[in-house]
PDB file of C-alpha atoms and ligand atoms in Angstrom:
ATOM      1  CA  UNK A   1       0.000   0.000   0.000  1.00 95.00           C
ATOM      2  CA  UNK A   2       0.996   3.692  -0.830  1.00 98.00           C
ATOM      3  CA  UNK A   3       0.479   6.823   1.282  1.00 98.00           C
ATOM      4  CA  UNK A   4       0.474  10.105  -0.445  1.00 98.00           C
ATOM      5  CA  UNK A   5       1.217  12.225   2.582  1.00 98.00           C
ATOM      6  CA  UNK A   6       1.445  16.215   3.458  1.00 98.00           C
ATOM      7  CA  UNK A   7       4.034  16.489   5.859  1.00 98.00           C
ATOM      8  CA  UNK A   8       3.009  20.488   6.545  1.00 98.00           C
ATOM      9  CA  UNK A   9       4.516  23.804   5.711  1.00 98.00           C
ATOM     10  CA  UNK A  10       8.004  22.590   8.151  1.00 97.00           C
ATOM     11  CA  UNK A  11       7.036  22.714  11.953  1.00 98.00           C
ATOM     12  CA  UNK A  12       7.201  18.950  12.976  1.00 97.00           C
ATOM     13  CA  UNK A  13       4.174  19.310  14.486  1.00 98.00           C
ATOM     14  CA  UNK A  14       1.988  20.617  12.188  1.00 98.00           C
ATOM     15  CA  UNK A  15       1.867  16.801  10.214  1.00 98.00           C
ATOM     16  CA  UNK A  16      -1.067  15.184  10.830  1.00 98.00           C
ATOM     17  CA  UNK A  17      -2.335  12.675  13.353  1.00 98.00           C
ATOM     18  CA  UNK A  18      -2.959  10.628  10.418  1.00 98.00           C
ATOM     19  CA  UNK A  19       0.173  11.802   8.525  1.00 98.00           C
ATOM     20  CA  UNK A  20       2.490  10.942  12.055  1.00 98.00           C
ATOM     21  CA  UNK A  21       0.618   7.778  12.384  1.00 98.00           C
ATOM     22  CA  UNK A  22       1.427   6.940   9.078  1.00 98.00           C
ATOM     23  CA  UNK A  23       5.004   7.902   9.355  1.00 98.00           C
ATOM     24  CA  UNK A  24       5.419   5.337  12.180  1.00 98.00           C
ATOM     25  CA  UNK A  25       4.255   2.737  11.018  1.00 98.00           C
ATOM     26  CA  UNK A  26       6.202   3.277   7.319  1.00 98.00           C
ATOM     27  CA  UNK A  27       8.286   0.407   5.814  1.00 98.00           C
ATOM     28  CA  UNK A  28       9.782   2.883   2.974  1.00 98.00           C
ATOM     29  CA  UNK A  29       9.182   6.718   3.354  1.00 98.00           C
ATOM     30  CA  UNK A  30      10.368   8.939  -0.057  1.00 98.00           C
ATOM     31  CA  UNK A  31      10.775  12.484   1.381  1.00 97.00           C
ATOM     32  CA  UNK A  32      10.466  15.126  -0.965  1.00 93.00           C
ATOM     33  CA  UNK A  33      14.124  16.409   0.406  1.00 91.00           C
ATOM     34  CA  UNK A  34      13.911  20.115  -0.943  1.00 89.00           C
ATOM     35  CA  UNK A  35      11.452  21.242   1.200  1.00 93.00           C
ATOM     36  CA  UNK A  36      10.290  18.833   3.676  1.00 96.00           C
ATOM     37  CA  UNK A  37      11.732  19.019   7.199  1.00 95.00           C
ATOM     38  CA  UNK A  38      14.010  15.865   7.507  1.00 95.00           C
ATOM     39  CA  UNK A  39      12.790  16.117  11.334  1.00 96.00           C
ATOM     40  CA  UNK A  40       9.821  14.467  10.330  1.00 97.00           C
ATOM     41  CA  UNK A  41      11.901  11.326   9.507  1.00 97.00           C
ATOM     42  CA  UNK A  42      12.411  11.553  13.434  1.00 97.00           C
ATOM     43  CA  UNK A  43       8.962   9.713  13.629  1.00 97.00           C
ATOM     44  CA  UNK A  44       9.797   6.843  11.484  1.00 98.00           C
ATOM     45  CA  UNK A  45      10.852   3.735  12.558  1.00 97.00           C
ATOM     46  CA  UNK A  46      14.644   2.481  12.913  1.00 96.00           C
ATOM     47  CA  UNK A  47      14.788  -0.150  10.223  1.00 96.00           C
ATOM     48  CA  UNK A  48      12.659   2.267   7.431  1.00 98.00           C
ATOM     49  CA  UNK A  49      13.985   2.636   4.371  1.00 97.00           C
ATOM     50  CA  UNK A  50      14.996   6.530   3.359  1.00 97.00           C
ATOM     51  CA  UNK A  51      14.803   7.881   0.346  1.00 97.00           C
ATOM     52  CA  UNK A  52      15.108  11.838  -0.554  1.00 97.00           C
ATOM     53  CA  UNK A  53      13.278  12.306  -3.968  1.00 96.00           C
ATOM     54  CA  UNK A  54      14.673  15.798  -4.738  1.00 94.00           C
ATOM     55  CA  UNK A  55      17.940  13.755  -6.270  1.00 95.00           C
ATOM     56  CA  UNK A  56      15.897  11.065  -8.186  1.00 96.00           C
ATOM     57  CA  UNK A  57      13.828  11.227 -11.556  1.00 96.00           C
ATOM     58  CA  UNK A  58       9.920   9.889 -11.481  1.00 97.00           C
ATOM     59  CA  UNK A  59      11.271   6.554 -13.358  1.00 97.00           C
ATOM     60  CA  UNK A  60      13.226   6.175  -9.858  1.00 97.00           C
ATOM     61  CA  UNK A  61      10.403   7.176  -7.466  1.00 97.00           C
ATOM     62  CA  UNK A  62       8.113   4.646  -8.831  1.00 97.00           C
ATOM     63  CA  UNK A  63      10.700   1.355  -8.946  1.00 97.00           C
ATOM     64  CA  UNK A  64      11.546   1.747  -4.997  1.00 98.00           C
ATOM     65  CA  UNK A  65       7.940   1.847  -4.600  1.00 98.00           C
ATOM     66  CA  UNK A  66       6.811  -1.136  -7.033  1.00 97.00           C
ATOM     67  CA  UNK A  67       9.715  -3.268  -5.345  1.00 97.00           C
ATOM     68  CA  UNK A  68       8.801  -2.053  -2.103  1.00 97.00           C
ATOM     69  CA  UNK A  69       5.057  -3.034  -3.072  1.00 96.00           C
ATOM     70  CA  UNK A  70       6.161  -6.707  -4.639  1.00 95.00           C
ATOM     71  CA  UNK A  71       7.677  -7.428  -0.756  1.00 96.00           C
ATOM     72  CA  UNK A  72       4.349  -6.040   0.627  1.00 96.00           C
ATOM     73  CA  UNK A  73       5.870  -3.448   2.410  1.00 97.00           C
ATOM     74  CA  UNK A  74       4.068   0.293   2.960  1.00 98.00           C
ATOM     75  CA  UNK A  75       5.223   3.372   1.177  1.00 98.00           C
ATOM     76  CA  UNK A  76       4.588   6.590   2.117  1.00 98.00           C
ATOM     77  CA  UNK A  77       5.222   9.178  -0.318  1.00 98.00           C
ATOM     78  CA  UNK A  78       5.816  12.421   1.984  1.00 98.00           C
ATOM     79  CA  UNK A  79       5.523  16.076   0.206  1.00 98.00           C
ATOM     80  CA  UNK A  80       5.526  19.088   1.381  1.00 97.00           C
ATOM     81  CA  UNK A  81       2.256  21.038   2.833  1.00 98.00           C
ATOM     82  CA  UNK A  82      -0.466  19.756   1.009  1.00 98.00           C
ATOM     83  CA  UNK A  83       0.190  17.284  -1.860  1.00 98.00           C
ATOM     84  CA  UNK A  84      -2.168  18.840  -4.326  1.00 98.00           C
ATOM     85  CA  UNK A  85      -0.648  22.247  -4.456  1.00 98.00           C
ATOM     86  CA  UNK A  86       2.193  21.975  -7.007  1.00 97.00           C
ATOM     87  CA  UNK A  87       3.057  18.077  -5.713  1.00 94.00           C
ATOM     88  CA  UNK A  88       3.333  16.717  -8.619  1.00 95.00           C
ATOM     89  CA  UNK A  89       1.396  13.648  -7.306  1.00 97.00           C
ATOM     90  CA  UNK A  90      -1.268  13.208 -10.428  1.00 98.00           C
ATOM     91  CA  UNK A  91       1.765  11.442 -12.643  1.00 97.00           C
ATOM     92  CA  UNK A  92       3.006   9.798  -9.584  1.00 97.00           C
ATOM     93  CA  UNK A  93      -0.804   8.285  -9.081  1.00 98.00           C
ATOM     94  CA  UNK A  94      -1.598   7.917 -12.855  1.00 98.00           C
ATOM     95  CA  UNK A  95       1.484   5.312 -12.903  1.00 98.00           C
ATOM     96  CA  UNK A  96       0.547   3.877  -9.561  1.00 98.00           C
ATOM     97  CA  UNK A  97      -2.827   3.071 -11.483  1.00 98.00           C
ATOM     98  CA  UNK A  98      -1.406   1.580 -14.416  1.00 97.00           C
ATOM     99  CA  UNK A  99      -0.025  -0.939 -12.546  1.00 97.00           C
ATOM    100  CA  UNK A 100      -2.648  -1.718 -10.108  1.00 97.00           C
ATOM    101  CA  UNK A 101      -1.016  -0.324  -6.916  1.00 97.00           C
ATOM    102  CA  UNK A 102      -3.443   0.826  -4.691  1.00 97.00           C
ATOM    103  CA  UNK A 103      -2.821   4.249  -2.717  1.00 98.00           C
ATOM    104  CA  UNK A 104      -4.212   6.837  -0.153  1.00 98.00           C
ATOM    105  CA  UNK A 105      -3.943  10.630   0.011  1.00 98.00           C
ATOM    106  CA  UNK A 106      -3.654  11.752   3.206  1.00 98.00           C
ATOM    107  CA  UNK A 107      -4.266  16.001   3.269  1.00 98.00           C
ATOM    108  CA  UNK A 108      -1.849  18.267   4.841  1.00 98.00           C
ATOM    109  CA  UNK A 109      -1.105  21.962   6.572  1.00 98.00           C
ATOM    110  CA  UNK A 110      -0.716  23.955   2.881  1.00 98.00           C
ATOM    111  CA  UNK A 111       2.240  26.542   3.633  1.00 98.00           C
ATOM    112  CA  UNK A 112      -0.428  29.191   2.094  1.00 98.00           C
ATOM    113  CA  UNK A 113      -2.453  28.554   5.474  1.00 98.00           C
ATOM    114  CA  UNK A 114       1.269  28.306   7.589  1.00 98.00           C
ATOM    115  CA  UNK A 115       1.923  32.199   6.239  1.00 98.00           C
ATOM    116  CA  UNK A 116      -1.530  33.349   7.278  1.00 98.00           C
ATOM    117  CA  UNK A 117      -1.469  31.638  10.893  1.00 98.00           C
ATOM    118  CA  UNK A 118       2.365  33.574  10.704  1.00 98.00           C
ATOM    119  CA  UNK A 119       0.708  36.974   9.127  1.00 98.00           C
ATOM    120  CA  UNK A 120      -1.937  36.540  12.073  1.00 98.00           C
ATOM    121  CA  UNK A 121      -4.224  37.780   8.992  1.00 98.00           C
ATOM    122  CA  UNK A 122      -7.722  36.325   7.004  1.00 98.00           C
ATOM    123  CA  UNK A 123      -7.457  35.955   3.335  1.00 98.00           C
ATOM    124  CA  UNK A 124     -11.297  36.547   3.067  1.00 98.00           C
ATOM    125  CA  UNK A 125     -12.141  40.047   4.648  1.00 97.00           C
ATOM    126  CA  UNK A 126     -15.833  41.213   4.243  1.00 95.00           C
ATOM    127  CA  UNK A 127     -15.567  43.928   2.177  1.00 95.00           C
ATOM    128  CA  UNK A 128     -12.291  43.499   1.185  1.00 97.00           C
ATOM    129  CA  UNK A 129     -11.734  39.961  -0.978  1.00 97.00           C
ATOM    130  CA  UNK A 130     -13.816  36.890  -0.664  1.00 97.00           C
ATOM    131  CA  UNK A 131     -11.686  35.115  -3.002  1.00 98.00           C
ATOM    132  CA  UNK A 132      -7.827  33.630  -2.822  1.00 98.00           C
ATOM    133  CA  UNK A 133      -5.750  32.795  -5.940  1.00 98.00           C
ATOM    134  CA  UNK A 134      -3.259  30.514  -5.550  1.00 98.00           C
ATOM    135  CA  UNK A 135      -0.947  30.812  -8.292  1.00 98.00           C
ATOM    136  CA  UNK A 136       2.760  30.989  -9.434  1.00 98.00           C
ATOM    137  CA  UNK A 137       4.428  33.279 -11.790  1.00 97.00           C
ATOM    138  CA  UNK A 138       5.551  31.740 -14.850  1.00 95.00           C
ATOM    139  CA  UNK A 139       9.865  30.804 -15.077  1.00 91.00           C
ATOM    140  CA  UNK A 140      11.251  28.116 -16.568  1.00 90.00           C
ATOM    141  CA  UNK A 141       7.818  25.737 -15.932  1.00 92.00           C
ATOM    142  CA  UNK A 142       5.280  27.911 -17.590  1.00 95.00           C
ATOM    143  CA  UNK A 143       2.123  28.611 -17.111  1.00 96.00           C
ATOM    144  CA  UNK A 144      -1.490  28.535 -19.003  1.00 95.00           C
ATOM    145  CA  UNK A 145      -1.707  31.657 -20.889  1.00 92.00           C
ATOM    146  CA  UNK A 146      -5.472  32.598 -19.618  1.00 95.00           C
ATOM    147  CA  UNK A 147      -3.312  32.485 -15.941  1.00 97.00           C
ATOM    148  CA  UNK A 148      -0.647  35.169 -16.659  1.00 97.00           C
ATOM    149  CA  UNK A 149      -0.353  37.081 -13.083  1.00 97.00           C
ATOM    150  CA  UNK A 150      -1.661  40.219 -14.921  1.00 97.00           C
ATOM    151  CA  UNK A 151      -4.517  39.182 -15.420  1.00 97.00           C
ATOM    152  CA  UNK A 152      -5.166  37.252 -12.636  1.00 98.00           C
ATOM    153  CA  UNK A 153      -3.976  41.039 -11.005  1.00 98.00           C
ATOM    154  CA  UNK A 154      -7.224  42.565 -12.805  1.00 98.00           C
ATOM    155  CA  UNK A 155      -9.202  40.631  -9.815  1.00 97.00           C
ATOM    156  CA  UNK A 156      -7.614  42.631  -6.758  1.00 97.00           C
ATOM    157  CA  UNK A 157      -8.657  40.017  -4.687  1.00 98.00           C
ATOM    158  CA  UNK A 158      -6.186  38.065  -2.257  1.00 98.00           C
ATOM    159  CA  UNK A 159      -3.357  36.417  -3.783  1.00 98.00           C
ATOM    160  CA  UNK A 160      -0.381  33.922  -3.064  1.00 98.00           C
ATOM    161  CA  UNK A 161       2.331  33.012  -5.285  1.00 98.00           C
ATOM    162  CA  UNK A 162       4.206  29.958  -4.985  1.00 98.00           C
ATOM    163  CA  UNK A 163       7.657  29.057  -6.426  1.00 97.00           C
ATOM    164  CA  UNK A 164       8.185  32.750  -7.445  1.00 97.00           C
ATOM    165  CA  UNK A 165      10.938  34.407  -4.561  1.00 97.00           C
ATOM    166  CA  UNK A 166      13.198  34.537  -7.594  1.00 96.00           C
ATOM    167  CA  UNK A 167      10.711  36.190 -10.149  1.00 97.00           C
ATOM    168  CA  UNK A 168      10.282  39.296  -8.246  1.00 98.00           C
ATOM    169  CA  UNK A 169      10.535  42.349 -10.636  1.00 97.00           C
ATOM    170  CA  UNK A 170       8.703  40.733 -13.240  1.00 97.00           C
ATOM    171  CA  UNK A 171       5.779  39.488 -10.551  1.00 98.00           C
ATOM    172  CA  UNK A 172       5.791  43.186  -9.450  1.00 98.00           C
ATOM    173  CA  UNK A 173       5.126  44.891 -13.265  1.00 98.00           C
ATOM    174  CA  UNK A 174       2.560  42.618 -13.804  1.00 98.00           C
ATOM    175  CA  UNK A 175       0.661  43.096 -10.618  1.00 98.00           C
ATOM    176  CA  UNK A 176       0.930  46.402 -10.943  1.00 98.00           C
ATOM    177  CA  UNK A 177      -0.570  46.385 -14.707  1.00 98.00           C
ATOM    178  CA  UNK A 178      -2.954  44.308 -13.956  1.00 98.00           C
ATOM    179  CA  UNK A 179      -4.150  46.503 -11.281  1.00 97.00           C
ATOM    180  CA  UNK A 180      -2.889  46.074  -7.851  1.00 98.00           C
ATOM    181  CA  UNK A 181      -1.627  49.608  -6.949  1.00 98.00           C
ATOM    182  CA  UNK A 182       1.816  49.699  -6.254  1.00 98.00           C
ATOM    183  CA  UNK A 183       1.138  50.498  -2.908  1.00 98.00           C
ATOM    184  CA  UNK A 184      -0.687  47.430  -2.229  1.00 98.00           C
ATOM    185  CA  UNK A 185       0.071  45.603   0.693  1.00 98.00           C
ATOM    186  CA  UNK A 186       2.026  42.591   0.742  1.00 98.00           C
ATOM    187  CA  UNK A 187       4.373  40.261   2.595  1.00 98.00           C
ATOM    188  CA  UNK A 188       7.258  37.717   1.813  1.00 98.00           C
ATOM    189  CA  UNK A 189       6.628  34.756   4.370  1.00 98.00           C
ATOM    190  CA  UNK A 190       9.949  32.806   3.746  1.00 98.00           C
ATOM    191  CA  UNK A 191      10.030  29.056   5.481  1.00 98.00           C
ATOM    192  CA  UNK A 192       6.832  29.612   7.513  1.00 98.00           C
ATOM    193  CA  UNK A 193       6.415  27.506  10.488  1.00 98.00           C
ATOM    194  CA  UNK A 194      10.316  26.894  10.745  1.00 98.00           C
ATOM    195  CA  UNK A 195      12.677  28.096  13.306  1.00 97.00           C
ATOM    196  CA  UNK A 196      14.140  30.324  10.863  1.00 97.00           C
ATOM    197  CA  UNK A 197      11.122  31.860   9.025  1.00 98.00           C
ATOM    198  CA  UNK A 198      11.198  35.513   8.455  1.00 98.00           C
ATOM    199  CA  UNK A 199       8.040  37.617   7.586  1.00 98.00           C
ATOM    200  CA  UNK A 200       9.091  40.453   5.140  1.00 98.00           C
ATOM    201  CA  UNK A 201       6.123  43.358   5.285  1.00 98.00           C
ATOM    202  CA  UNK A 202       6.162  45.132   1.914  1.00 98.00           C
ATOM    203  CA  UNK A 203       3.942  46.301  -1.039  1.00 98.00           C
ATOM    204  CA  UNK A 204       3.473  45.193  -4.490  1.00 98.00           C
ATOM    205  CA  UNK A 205       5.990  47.887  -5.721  1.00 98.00           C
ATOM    206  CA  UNK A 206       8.491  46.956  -3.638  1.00 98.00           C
ATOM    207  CA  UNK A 207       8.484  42.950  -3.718  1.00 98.00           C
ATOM    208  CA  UNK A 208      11.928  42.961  -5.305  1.00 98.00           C
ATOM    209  CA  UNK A 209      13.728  44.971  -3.326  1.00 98.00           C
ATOM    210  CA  UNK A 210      12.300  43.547   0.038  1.00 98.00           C
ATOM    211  CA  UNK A 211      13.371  40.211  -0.808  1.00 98.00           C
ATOM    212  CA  UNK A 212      17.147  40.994  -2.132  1.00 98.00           C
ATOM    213  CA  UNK A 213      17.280  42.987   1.355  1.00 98.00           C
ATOM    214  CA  UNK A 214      16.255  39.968   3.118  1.00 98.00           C
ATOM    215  CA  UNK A 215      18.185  37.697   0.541  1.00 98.00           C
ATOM    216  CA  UNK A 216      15.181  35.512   0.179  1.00 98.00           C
ATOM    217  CA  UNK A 217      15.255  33.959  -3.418  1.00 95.00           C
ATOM    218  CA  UNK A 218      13.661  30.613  -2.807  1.00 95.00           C
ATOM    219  CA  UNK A 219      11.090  28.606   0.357  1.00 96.00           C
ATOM    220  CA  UNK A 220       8.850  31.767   0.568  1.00 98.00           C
ATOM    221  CA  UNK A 221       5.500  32.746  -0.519  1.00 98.00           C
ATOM    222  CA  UNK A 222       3.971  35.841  -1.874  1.00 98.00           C
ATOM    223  CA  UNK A 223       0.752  37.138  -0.126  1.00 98.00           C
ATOM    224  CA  UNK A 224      -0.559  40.138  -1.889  1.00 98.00           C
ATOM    225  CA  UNK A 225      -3.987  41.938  -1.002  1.00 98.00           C
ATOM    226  CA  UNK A 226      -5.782  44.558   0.963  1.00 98.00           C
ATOM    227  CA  UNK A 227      -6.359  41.890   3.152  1.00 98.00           C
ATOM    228  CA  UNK A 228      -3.360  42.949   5.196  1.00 98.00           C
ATOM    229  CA  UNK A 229      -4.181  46.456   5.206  1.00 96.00           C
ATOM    230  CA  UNK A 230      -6.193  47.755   7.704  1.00 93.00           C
ATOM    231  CA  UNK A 231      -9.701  48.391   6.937  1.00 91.00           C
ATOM    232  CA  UNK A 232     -12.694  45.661   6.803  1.00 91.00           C
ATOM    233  CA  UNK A 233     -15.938  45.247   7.056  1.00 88.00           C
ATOM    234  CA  UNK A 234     -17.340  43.091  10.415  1.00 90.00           C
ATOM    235  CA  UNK A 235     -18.783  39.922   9.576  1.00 87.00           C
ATOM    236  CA  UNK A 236     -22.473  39.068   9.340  1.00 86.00           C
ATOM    237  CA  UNK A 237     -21.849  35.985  11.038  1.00 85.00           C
ATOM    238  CA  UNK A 238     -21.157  37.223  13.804  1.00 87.00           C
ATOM    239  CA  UNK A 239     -23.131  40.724  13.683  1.00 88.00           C
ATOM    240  CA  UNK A 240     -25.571  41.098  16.605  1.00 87.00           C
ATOM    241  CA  UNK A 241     -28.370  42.187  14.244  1.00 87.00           C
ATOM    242  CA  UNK A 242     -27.990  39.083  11.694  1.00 88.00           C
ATOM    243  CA  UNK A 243     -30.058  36.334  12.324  1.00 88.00           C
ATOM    244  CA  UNK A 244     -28.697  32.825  11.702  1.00 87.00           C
ATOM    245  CA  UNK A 245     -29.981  29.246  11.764  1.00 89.00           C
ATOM    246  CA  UNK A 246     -28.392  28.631  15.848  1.00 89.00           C
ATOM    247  CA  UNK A 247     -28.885  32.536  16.653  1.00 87.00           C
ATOM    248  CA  UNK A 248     -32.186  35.251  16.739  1.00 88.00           C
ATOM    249  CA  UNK A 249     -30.962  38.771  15.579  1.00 88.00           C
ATOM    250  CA  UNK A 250     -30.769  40.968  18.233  1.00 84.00           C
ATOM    251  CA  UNK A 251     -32.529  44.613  17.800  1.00 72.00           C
TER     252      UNK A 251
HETATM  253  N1  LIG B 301       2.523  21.506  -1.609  1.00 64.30           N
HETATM  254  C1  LIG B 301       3.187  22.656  -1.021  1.00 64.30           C
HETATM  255  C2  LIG B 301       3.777  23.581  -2.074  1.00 64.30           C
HETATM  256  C3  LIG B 301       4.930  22.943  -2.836  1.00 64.30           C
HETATM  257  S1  LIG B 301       5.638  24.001  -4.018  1.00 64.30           S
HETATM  258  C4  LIG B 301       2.200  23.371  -0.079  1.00 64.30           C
HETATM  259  O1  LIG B 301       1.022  23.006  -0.008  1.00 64.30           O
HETATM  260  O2  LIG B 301       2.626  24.302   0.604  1.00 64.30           O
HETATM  261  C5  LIG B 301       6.987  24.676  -3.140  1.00 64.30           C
HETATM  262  C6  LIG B 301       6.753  26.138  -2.834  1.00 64.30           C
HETATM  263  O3  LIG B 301       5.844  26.233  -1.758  1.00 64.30           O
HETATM  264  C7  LIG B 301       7.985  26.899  -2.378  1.00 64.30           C
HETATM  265  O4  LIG B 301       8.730  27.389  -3.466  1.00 64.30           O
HETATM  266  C8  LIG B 301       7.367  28.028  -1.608  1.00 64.30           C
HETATM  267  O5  LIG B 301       6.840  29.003  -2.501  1.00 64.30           O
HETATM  268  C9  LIG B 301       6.188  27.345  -0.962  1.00 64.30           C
HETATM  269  N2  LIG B 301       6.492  26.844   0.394  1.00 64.30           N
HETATM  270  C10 LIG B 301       6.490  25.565   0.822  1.00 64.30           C
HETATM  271  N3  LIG B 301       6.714  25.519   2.155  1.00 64.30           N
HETATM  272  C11 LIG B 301       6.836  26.805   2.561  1.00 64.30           C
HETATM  273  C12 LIG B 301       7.007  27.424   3.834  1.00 64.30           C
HETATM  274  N4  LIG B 301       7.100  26.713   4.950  1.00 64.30           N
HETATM  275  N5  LIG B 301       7.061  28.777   3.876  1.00 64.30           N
HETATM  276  C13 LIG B 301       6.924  29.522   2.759  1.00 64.30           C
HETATM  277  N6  LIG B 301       6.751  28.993   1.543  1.00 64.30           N
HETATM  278  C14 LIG B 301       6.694  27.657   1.446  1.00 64.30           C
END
């Protein structure tokens, strides 16, 4: 059997109970070794087999796990934050499939949701955004044309941008033509949930230059939106005058 697992943005702790369960009871673990924090492999047992994905092709990832699967052992597959956010999981599962291997996905901590708990701030203000994009700005992977960050900018709603720490001035001019103004709040969460994360506060104009300051060029999202400015709307939920199904409105 074969566990997709998200081991969380990096805090130990913020795995799972079913991800740490998992972990310990693993005959094979293959760690995603770029970004997932090897002290996770601190709940695996002594005999496991180790293997760090970020030096092996998917040809490789898949033999150690049909061999591992012909001597009925369990594989867990362990990526970082959730495995449906840039994991590249669906070709690892599409050849899993082909030849009849069963797997599990088990969910994990996103980093997106890591740099908000680390902001302190709510991606969906009333009044502000009720909408997040999760997105990347195109490098050397690209990226659907109808997804370009400019206009994906045109929305002004609350944005995070994966993989881009090194794509800074471009990410910047096409916010900014798109429509955030330049004076848009943002922040640079690098490593969120680590010991060594740093929160950068900045605006869209400035992205660039925050993150040479801070020489942050890689492990960092992007959060871009009025939603860490200051003004908001209350909610409705909430409001004393708003009637729900478990609450009368109060006049
Ligand atoms: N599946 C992961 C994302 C993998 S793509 C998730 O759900 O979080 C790798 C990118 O995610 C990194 O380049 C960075 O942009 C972001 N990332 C992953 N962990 C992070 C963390 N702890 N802090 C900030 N960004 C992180």
């Amino acid at each position: 059997m074969v566990y997709f697992v998200g081991a969380g943005p990096g805090a130990p702790d913020l795995i799972t109970l079913r991800g740490k369960n998992l972990l310990e009871n693993a005959d094979v673990i293959i760690y995603a070794g770029s970004l997932v924090n090897p002290a996770l492999l601190g709940f695996a047992k002594a005999n496991c087999e180790v293997y760090n994905s970020a030096v092996m092709t998917l040809d490789e990832v898949i033999e150690v796990i049909k061999s591992a699967e012909n001597s009925l052992k369990t594989v867990i597959r362990l990526h970082t934050g959730d495995p449906s956010l840039y994991g590249a999981v669906r070709e690892q599962m599409d050849r899993l499939t082909a030849v009849n291997i069963e797997f599990e996905v088990c969910p994990g901590v996103s980093s997106f949701c890591a740099a908000a708990a680390s902001l302190k701030a709510e991606y969906t203000l009333p009044g502000i955004s009720q909408t997040v994009i999760l997105t990347r700005a195109a490098g050397r992977t690209p990226v659907p044309d109808g997804e370009s960050i400019r206009l994906l900018a045109a929305h002004k709603a609350s944005m995070v941008l994966f993989l881009s720490a090194n794509l800074l001035e471009k990410t910047s001019e096409d916010l900014i033509s798109g429509g955030y103004p330049g004076e848009t709040p943002a922040a640079i969460v690098y490593k969120a949930s680590w010991q060594d994360e740093k929160i950068v506060p900045t605006t869209v104009a400035e992205l660039a230059k925050s993150a040479a300051e801070n020489n942050i060029n890689k492990t960092a999202l992007v959060c871009v939106g009025n939603f860490l400015g200051e003004n908001y709307n209350l909610s409705k939920l909430y409001s004393a005058d708003f009637a729900t199904l478990y609450r009368e409105a109060k006049l």
